[in-house]
Structure formats: C-alpha cells, structure tokens
XYZ file of N, CA and C in Angstrom:
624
model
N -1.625 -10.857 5.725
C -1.637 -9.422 6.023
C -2.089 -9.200 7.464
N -1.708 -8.414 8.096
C -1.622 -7.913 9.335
C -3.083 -7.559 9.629
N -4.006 -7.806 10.701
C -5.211 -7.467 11.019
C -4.981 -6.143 11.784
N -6.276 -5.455 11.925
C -6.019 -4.818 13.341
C -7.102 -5.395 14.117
N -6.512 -5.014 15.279
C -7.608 -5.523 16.457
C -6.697 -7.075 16.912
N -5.734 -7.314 16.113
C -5.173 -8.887 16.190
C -3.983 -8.580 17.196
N -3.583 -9.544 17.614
C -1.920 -9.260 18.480
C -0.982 -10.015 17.515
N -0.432 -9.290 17.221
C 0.321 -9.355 15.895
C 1.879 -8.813 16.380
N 3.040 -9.556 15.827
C 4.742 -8.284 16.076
C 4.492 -6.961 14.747
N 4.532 -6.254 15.781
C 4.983 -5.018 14.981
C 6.040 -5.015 13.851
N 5.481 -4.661 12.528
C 6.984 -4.519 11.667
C 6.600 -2.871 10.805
N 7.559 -2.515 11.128
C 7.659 -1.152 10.304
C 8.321 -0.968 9.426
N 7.857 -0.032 7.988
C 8.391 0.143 6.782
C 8.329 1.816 7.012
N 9.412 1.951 7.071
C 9.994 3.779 7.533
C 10.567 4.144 6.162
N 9.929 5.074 5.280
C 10.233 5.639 4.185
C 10.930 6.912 4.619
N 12.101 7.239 4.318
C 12.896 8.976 4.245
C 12.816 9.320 2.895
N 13.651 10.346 2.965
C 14.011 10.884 1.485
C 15.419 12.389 1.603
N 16.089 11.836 1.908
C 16.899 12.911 2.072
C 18.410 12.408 1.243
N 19.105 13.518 0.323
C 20.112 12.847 -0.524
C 21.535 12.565 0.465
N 21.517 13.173 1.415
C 22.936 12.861 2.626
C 22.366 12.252 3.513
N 23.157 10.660 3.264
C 23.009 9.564 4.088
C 22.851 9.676 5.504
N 23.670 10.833 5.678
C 24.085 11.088 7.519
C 23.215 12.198 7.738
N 22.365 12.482 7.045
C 21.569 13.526 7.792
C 20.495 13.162 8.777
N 20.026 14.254 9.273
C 19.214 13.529 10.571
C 18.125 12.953 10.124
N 17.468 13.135 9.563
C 16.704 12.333 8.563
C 16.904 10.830 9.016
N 17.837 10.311 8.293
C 18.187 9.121 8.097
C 18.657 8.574 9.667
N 19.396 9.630 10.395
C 19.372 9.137 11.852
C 18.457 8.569 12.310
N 17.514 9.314 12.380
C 15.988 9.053 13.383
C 15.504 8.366 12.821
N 15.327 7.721 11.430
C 14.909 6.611 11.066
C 15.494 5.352 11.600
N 16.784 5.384 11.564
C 17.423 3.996 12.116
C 16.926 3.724 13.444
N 16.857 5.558 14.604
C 16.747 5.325 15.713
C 15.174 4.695 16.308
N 14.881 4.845 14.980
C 13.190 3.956 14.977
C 12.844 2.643 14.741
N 13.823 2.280 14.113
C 14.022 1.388 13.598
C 14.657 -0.016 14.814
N 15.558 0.693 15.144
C 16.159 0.094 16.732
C 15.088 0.243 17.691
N 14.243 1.112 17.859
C 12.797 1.083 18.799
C 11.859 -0.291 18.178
N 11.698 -0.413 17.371
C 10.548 -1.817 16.271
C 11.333 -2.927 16.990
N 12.806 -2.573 16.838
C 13.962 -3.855 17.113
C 13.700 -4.666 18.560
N 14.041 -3.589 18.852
C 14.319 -3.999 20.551
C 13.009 -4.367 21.590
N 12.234 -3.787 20.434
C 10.561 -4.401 21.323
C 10.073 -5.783 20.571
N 10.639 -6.631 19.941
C 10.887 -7.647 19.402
C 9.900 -7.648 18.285
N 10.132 -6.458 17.396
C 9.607 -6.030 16.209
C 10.551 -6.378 15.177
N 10.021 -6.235 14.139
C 11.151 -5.833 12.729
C 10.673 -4.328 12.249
N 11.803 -3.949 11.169
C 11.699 -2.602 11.091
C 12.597 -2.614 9.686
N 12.457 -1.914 8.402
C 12.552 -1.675 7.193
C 12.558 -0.095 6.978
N 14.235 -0.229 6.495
C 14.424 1.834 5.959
C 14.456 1.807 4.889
N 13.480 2.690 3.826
C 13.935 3.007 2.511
C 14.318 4.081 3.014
N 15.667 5.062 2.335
C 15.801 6.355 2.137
C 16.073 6.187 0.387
N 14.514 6.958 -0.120
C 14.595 7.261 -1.580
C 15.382 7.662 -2.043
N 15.789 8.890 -2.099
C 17.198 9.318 -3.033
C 18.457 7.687 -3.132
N 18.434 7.194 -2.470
C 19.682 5.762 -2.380
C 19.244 4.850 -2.959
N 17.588 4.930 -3.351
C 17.299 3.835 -4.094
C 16.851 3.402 -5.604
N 16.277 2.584 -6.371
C 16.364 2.584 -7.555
C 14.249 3.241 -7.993
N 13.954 3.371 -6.755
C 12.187 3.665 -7.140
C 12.310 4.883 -7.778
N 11.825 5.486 -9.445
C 11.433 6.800 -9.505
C 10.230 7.073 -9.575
N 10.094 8.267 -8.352
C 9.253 9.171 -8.179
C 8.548 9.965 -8.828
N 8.806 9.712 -10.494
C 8.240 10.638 -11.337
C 7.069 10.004 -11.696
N 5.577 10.467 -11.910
C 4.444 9.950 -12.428
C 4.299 10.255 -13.903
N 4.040 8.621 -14.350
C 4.381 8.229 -15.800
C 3.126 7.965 -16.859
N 3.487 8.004 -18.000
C 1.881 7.427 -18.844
C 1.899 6.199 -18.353
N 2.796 5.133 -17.882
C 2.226 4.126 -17.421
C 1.530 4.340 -15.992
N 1.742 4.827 -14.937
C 0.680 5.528 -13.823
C -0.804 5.781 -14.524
N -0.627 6.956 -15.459
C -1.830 7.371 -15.455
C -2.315 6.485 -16.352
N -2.128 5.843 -17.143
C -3.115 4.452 -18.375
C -3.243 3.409 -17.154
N -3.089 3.336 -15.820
C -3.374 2.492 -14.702
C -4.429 2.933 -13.918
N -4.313 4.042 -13.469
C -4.920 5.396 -13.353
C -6.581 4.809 -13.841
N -6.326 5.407 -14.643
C -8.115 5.604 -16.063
C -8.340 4.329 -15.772
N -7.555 3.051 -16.125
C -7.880 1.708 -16.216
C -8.977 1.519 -15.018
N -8.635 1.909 -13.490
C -9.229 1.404 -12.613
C -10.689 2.056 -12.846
N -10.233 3.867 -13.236
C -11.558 4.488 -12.992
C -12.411 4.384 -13.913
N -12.265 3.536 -15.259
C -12.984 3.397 -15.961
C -13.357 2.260 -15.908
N -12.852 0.777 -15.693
C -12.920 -0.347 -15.945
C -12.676 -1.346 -14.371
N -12.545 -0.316 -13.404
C -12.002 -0.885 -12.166
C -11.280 -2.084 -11.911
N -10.363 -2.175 -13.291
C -9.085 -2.781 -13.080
C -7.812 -2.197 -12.390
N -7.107 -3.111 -11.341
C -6.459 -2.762 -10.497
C -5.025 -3.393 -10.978
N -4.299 -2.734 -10.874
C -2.670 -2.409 -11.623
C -1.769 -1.969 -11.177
N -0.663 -2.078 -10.862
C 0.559 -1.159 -10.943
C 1.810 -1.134 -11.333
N 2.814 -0.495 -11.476
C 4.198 -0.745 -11.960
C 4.629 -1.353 -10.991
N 5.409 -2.335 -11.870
C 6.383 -3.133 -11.273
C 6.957 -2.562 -9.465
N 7.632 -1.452 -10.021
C 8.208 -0.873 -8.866
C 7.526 -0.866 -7.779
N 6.310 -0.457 -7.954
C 5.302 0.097 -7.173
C 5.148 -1.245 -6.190
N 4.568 -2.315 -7.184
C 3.815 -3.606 -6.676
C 4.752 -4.263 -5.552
N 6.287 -4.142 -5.400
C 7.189 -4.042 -4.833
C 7.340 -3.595 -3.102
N 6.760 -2.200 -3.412
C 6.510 -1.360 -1.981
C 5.196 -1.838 -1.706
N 4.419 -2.097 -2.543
C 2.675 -2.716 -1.808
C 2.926 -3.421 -0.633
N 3.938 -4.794 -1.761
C 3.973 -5.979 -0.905
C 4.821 -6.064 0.577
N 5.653 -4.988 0.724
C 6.344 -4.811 1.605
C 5.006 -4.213 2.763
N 3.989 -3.172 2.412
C 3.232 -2.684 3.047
C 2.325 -3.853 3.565
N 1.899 -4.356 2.788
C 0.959 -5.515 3.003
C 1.696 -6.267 4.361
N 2.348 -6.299 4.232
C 3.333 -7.539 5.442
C 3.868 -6.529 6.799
N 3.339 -5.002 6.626
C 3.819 -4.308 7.874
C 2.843 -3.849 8.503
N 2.887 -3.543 9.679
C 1.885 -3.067 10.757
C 1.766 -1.609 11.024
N 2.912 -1.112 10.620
C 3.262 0.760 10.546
C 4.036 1.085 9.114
N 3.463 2.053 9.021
C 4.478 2.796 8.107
C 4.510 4.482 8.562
N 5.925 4.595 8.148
C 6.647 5.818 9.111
C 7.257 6.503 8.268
N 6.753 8.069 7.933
C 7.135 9.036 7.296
C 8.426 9.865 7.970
N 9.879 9.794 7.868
C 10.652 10.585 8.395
C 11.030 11.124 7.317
N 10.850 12.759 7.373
C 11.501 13.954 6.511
C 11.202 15.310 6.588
N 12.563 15.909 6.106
C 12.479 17.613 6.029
C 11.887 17.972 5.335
N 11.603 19.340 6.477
C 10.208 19.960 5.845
C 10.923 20.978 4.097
N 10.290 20.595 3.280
C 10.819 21.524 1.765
C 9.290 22.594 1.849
N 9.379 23.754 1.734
C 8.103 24.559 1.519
C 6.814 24.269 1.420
N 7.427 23.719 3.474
C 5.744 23.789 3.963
C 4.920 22.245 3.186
N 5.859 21.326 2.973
C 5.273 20.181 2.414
C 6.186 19.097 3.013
N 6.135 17.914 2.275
C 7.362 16.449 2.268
C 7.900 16.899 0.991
N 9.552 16.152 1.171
C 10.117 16.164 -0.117
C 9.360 15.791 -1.182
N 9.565 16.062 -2.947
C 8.942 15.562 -3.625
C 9.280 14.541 -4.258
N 10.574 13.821 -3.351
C 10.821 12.164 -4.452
C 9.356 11.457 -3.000
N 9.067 12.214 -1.670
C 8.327 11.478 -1.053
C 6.869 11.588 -1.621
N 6.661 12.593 -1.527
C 5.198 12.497 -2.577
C 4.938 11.996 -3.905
N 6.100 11.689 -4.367
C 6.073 11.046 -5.420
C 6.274 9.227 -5.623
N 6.599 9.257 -4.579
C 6.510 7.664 -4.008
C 4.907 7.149 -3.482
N 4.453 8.267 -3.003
C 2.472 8.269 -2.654
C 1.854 8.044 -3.667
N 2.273 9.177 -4.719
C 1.626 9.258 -5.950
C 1.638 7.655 -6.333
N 2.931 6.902 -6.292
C 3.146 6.466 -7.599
C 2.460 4.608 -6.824
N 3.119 4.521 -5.439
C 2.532 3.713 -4.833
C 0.958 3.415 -3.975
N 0.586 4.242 -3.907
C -1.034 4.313 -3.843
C -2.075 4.381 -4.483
N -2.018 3.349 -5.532
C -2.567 2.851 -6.422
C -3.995 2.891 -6.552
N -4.931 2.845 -7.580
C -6.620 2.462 -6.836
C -7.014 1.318 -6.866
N -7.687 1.026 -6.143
C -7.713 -1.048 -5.750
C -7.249 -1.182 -4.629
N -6.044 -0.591 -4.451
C -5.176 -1.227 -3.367
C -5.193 0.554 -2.119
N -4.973 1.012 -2.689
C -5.098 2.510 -1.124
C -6.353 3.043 -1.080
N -6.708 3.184 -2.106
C -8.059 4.209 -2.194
C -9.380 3.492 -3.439
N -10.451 3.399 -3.175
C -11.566 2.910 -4.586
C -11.704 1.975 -3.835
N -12.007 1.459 -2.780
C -12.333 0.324 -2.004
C -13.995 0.056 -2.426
N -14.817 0.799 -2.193
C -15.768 0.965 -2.641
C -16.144 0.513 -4.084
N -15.300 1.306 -4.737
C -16.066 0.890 -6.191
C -15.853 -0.269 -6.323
N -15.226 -1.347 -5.911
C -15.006 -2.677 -5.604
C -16.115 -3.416 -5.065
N -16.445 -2.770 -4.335
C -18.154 -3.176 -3.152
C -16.858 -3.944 -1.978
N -16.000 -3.007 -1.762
C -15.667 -3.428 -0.418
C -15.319 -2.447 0.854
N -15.421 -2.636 2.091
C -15.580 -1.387 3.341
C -14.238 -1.012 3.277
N -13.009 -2.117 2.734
C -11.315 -1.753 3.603
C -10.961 -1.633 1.832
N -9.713 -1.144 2.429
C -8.697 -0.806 0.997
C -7.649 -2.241 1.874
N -6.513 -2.278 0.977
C -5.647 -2.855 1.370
C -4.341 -2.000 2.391
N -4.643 -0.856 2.754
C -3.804 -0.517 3.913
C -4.664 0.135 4.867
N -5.590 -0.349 5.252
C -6.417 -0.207 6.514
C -6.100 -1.162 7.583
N -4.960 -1.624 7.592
C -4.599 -2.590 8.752
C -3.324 -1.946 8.977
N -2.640 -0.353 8.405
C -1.603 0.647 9.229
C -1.658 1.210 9.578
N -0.757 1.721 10.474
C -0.827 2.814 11.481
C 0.091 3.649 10.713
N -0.274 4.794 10.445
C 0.903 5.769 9.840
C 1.497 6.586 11.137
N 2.656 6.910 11.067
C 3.394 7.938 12.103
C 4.349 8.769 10.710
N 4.037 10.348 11.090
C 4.667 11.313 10.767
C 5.737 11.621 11.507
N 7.176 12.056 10.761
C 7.998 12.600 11.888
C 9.007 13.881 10.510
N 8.092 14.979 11.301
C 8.378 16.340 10.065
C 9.851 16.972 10.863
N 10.529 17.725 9.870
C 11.777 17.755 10.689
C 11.840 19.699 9.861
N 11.656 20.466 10.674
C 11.631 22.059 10.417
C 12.727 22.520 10.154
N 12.813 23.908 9.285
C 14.019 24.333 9.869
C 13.610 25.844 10.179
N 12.433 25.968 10.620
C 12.269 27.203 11.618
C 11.124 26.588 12.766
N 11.177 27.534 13.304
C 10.221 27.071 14.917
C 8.908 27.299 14.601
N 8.451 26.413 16.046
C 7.162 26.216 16.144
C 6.026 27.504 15.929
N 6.372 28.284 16.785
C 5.687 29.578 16.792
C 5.653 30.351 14.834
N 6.711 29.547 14.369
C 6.193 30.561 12.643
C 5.587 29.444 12.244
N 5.503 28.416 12.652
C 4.361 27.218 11.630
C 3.103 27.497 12.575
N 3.068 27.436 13.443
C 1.621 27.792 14.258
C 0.757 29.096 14.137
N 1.628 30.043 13.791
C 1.528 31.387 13.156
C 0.692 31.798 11.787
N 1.326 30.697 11.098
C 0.744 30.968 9.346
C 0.143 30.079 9.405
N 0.426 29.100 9.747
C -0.813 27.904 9.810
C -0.293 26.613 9.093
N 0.978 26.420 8.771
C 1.414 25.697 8.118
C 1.494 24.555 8.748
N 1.476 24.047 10.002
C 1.611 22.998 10.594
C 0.059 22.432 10.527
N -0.900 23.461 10.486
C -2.572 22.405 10.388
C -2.283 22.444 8.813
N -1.882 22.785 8.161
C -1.952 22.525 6.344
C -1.150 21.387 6.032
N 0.218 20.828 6.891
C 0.755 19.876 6.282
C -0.162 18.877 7.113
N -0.981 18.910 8.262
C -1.457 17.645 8.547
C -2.826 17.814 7.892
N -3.623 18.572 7.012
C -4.648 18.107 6.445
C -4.231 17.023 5.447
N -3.366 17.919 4.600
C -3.155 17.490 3.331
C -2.153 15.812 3.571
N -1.331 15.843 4.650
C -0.591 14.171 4.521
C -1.834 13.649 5.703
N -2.331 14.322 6.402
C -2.900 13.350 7.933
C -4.037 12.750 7.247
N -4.925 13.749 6.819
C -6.648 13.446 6.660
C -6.477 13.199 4.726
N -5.846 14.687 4.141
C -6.411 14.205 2.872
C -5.048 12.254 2.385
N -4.583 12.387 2.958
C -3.491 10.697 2.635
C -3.979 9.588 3.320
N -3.336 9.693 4.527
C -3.630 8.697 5.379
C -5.491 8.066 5.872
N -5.675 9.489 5.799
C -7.151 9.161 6.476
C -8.257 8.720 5.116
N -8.325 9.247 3.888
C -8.674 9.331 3.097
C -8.600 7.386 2.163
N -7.209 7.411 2.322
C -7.218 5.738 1.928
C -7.531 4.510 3.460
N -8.053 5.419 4.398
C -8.081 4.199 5.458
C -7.462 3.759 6.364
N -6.290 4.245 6.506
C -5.450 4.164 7.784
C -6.186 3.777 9.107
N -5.236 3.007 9.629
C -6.028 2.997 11.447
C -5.970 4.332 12.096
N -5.109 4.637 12.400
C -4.578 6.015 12.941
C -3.565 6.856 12.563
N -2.951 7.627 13.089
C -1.919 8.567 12.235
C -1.114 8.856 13.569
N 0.015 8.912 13.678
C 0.761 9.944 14.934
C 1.502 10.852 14.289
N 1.520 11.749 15.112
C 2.581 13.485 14.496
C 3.279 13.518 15.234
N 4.513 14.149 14.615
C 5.797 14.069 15.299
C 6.758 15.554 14.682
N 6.772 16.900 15.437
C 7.961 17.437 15.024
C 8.881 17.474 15.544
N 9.941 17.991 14.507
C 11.455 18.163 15.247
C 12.081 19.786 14.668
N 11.346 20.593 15.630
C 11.310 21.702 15.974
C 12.574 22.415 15.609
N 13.094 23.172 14.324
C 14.397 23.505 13.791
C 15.713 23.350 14.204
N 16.384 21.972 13.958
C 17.395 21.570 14.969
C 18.714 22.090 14.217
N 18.857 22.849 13.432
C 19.952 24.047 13.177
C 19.913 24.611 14.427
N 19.119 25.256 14.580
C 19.387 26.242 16.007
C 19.219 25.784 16.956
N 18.570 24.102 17.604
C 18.345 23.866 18.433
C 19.819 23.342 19.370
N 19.573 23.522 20.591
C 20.752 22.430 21.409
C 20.330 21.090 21.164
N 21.607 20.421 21.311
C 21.707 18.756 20.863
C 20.749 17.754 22.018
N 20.384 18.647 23.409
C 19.924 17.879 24.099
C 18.227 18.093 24.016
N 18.115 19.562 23.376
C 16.773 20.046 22.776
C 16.223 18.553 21.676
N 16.899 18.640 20.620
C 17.006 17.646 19.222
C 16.692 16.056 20.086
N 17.741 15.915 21.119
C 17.432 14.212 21.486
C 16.237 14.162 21.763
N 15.851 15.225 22.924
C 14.564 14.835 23.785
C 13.517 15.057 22.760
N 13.653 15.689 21.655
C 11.690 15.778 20.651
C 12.306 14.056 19.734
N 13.433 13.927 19.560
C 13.231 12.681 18.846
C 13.051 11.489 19.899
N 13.036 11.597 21.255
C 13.058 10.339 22.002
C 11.364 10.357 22.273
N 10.907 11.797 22.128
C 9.315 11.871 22.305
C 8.114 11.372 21.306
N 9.080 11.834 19.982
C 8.444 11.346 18.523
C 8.355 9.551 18.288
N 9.560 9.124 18.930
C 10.157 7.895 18.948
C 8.941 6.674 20.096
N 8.652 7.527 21.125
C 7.813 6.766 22.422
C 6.211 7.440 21.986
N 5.966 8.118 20.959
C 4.850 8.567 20.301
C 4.239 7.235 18.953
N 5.433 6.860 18.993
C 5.355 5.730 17.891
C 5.353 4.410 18.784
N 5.785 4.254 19.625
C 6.091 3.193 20.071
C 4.405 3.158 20.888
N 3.828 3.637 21.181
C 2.778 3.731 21.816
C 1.246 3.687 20.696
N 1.674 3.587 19.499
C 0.842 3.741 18.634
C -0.240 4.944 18.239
C-alpha cells in the first residue's frame, strides 16, 4: 500500500456515475486519466451506471455494519472488498460527477455507503490504531453544475456539498488532503469557458 510522505508513481482510481457514456462526466475522467498517464502514472475509470457494483445498501451491509460496532469485526461484500483492493494499491481517488440536488449522484453515494466499510475507512480507533486503511489518499472532487457559481455561492450550496463529501467523507475517514474542482454550468457555458475550468480542475489534481 502506498505511503504518504514516500515517492511513490501516482495511480488513480477515478469513480463517475453518469448513465451516457459520452457525457462530460465521463470525458473529464478519461481527460484525467491521460494527465496520471502521461506523468508516468497509471489511472483507473469506473463509470457506475456501466458496471456490475450495486449501490443499494443491503441486510448484508448493515449485519456487517453492527458486526464491527458490536464485535469490531471487520467485513465486507464481496463487491465491495473488490473496490478496497483497488483503493489500497492507489495514491488518489477522484470523484467526477453531476451535480443531482445540490449533492453526488446516488449510485455515487451509494458506492461510499457500501464501500467504506468500518475497519477499513472509518473505526480506526476502536481497533487501537491512529490510520484507517485510506489515509495514504488524496481525494480530488470534480462537481459538474448545471447553474452558476453566483446561485451556489448564494444559497450556500457549494459550502454544503463540501462539508458533507470534503470534511464529513473524506476528512472524517482520514484522507491526506482533498482538492475541489467546479465546472461551472457548461449548458450555457462557451466550449472554450468548459476547456479552461477542466484544464484548471485537471492541473489542480495534478499538483495534489
């Protein structure tokens, strides 16, 4: 597993979730993906909807669930143990997706739910230990709007999606750091508007 503080190649596991392959979504993931590449990284796309993980939280979750918090046995579904091990072996993991009401999609939160297990993201402690097992990633956000900056800065929705994914997710199970990244409603935006916030989001990541 990847240290921090180590000089290590970068490998990134970039989770989407959008059901049209060609949406930008899935663009800017690849185009991140080719950034990991070309800096003589590796780089890994799930886009959920294309794949076989479900997102729904199950009596087997929650009888895993109780198990830890009662007995601090550490568990997970198959599926799950799957994406661990992929995490375990990466140096970033990279949230690309549209914004659904002021949140992440919910096959993506449901991939958190189902893969952030206790033992392994969060309960480090009740273990008697300082790290979880993903305290050696760097998370990068890259939220994709479909209204402007000024109405998320307005209501406040842009500090609410980074409590709840920045501090209460990432920060909460241990993360090294976090980067934010929007892409400022690119329905209405010009195409050269759209390149330049994804080439910024893109050298926001690349910079750690």
């Amino acid at each position: 597993m990847p240290e921090q503080g180590t000089s290590t190649t970068r490998s990134a596991y970039i989770v989407t979730s959008h059901p049209d392959g060609e949406a930008l979504s899935v663009g800017i993931a690849e185009r991140i993906a080719d950034s990991f590449r070309e800096g003589g990284g590796s780089a890994r796309i799930t886009n959920l909807p294309a794949e076989d993980f479900a997102p729904a939280y199950d009596t087997q979750d929650i009888t895993l669930y109780r198990d830890f918090i009662e007995t601090h046995t550490i568990g997970a579904p198959g599926d799950a143990v799957g994406q661990q091990e992929i995490l375990d072996e990466a140096t970033d993991l990279v949230f690309v997706f549209p914004v659904y009401w002021w949140s992440m999609p919910a096959q993506l939160k449901g991939w958190v739910d189902r893969v952030f297990t206790g033992g392994w993201a969060w309960g480090a402690k009740r273990l008697g230990r300082d790290r979880t097992s993903v305290s050696h990633l760097t998370a990068h956000v890259v939220a994709i709007t479909g209204a402007g900056e000024e109405t998320f800065s307005e209501a406040g929705y842009d500090s609410a999606m980074r409590v709840q994914i920045e501090d209460g997710i990432f920060r909460y199970c241990g993360f090294g750091s976090t980067t934010w990244s929007w892409i400022w409603d690119p329905a209405r935006a010009e195409a050269a508007e759209i390149d330049a916030a994804i080439a910024e989001a893109i050298d926001r990541i690349d910079r750690g």
